[in-house]
Short mmCIF file of the C-alpha atoms (twelve columns), coordinates in Angstrom:
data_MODEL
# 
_entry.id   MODEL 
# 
loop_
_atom_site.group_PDB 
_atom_site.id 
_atom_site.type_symbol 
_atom_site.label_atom_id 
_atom_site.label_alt_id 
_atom_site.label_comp_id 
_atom_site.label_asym_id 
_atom_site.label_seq_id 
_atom_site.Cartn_x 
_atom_site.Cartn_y 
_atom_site.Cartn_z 
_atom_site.pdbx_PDB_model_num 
ATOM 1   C CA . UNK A 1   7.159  197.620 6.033   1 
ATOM 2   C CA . UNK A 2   6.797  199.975 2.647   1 
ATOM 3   C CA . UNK A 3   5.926  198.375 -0.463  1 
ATOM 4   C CA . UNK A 4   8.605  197.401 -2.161  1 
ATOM 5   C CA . UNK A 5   8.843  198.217 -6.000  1 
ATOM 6   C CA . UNK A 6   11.884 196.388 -6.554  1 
ATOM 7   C CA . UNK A 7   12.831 194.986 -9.935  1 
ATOM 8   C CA . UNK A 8   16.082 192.684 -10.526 1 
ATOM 9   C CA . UNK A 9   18.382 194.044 -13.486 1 
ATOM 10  C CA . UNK A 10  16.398 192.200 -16.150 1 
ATOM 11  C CA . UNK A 11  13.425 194.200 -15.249 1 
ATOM 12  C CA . UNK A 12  11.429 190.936 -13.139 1 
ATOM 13  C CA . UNK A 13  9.738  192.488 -10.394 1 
ATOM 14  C CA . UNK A 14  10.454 191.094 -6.507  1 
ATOM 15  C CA . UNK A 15  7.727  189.108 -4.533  1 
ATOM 16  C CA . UNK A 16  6.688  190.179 -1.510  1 
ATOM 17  C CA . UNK A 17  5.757  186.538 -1.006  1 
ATOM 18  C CA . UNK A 18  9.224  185.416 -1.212  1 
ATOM 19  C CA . UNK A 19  9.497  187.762 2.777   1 
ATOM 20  C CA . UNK A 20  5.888  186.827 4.026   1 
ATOM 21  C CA . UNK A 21  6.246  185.739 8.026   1 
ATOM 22  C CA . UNK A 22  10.036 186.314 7.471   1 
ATOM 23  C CA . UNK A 23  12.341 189.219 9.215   1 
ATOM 24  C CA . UNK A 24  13.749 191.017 6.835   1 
ATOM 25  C CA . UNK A 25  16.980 193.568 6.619   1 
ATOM 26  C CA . UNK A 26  15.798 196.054 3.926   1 
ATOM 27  C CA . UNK A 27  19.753 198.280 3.004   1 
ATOM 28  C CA . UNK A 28  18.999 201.242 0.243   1 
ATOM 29  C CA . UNK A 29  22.698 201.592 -1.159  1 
ATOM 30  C CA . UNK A 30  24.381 202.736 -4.326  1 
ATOM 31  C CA . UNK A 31  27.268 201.660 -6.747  1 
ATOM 32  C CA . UNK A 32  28.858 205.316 -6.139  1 
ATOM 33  C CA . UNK A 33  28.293 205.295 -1.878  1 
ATOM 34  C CA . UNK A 34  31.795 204.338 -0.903  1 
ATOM 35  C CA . UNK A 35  30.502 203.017 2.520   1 
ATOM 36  C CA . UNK A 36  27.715 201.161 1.081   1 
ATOM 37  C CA . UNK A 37  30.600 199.630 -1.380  1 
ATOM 38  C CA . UNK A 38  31.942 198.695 1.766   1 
ATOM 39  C CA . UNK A 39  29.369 197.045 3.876   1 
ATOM 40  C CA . UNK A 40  27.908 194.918 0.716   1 
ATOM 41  C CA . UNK A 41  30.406 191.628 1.164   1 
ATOM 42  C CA . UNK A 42  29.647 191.506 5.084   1 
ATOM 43  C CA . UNK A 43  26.006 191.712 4.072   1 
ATOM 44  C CA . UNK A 44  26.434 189.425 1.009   1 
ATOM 45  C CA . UNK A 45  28.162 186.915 4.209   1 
ATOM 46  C CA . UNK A 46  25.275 187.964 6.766   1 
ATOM 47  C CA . UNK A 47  22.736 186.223 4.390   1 
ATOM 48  C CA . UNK A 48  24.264 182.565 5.130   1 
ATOM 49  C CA . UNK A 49  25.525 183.465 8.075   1 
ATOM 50  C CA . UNK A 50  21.503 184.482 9.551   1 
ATOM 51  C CA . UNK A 51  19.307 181.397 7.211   1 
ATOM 52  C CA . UNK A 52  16.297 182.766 9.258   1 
ATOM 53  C CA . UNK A 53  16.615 186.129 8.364   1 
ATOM 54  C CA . UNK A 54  16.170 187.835 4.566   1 
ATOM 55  C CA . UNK A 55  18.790 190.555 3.049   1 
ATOM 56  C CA . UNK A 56  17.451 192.807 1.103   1 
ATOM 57  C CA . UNK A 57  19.377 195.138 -0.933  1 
ATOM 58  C CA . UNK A 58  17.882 197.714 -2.957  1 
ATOM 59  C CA . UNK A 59  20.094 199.729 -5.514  1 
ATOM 60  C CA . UNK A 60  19.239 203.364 -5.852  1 
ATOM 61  C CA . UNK A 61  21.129 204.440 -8.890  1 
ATOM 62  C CA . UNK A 62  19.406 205.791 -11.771 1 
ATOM 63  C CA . UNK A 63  21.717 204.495 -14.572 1 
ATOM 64  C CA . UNK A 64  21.394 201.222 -16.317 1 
ATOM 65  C CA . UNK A 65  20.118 198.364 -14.115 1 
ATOM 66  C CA . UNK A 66  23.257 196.278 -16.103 1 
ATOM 67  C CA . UNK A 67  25.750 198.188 -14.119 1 
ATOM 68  C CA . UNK A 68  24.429 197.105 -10.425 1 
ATOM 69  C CA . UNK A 69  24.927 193.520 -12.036 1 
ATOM 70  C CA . UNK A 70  27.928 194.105 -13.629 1 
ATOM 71  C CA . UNK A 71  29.130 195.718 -9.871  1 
ATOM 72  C CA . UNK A 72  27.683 192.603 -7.930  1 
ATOM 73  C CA . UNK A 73  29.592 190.145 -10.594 1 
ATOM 74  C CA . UNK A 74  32.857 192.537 -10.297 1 
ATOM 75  C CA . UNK A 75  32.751 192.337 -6.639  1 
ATOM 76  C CA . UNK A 76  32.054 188.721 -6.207  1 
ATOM 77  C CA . UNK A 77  28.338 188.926 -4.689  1 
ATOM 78  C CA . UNK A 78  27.229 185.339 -4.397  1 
ATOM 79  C CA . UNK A 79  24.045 185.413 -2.301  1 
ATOM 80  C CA . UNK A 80  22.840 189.097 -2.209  1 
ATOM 81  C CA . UNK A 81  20.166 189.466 -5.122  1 
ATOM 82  C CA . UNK A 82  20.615 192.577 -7.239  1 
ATOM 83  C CA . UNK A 83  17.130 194.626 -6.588  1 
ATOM 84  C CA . UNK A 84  16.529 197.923 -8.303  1 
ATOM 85  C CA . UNK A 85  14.630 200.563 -6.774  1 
ATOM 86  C CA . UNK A 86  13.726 202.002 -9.990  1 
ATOM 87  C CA . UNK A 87  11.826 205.117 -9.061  1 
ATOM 88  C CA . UNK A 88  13.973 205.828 -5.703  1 
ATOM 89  C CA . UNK A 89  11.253 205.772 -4.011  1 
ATOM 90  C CA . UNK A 90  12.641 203.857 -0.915  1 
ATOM 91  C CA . UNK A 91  15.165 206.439 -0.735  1 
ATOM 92  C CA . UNK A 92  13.429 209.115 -0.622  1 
ATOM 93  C CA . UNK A 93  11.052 207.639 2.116   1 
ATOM 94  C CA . UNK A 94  13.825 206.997 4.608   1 
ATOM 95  C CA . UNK A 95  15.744 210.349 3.758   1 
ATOM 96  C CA . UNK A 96  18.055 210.248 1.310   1 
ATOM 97  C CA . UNK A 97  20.963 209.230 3.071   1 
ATOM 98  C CA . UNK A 98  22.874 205.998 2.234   1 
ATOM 99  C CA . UNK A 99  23.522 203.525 3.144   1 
ATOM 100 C CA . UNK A 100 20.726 203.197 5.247   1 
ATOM 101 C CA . UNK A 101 19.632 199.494 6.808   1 
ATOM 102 C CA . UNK A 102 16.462 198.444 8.768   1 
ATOM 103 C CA . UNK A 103 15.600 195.548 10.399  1 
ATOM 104 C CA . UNK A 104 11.484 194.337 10.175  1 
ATOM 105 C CA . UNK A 105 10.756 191.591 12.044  1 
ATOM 106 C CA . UNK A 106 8.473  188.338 10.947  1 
ATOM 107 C CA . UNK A 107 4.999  191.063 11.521  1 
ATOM 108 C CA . UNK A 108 6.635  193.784 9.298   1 
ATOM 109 C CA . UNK A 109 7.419  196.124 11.866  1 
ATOM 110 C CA . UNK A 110 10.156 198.289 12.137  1 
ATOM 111 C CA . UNK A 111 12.523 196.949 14.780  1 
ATOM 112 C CA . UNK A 112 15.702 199.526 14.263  1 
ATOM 113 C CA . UNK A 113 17.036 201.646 11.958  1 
ATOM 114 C CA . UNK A 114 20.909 202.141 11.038  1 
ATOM 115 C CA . UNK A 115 21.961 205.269 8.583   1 
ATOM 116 C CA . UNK A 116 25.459 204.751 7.613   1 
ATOM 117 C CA . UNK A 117 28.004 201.791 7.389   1 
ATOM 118 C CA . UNK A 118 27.834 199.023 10.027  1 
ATOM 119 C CA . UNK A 119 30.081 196.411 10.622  1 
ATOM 120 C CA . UNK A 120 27.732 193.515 9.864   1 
ATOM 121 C CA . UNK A 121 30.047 190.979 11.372  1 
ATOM 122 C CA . UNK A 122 30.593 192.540 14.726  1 
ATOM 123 C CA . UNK A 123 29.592 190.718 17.516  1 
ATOM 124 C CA . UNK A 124 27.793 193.393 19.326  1 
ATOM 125 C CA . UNK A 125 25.531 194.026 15.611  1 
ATOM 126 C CA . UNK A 126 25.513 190.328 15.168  1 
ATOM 127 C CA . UNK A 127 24.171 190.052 19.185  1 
ATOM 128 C CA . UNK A 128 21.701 192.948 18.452  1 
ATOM 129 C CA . UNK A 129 20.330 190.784 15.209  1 
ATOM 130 C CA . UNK A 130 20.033 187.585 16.461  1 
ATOM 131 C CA . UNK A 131 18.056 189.186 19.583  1 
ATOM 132 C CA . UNK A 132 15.714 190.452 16.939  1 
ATOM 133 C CA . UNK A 133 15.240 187.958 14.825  1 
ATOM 134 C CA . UNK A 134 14.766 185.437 17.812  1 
ATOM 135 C CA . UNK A 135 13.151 187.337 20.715  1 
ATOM 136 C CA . UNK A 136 12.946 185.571 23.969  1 
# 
């Protein structure tokens, strides 16, 4: 897993300790992406939904770090925490594209990757994550 430089929109910067021994779903989205606008509230479910498994999201717009607040508060974002990457520096390690979504498991290692929308509460994605985050 990258280092992530994530602050929240009053400039406190994340703890990796908060995901040590923890899978983790790291999504690099933006307030403008219309498909990452789409996928937040099935993420924003996903996080009670999957108790053993951390949602990251990490904002990659460059404007004021009010406005990703002032989106999660508009669109009703109860469990997702707003992260910043400040710098972009996520996004421009995986690409570029948004949204894009991957799964780490309780090591750190990169289990799959998703670029572009997902249906987060579809039973096949839902299938694939829960054989992830509980491998047999």
């Amino acid at each position: 897993m990258p280092t992530l430089d994530l602050v929240d929109p009053e400039g406190k910067a994340f703890n990796p300790v908060d995901i040590e021994n923890r899978p983790v779903l790291l999504n690099l989205w933006a307030t403008w992406c219309a498909p990452c606008v789409k996928e937040m509230p099935l993420l924003d479910d996903l996080v009670l939904e999957e108790p053993k498994l951390t949602v990251l999201t990490a904002s990659q717009d460059m404007g004021p770090p009010a406005d990703v607040q002032k989106f999660f508060e508009k669109e009703g974002l109860e469990r997702l925490k707003p992260w910043i990457d400040r710098e972009g520096a996520l996004g421009l390690a995986f690409g570029g594209g948004l949204p894009v979504t991957i799964l780490y498991d309780s090591d750190g290692k990169e289990v799959w990757r998703v670029v572009g929308d997902l249906d987060w509460g579809a039973p096949d994605v839902r299938g694939a994550l829960d054989e992830a985050i509980d491998p047999a």
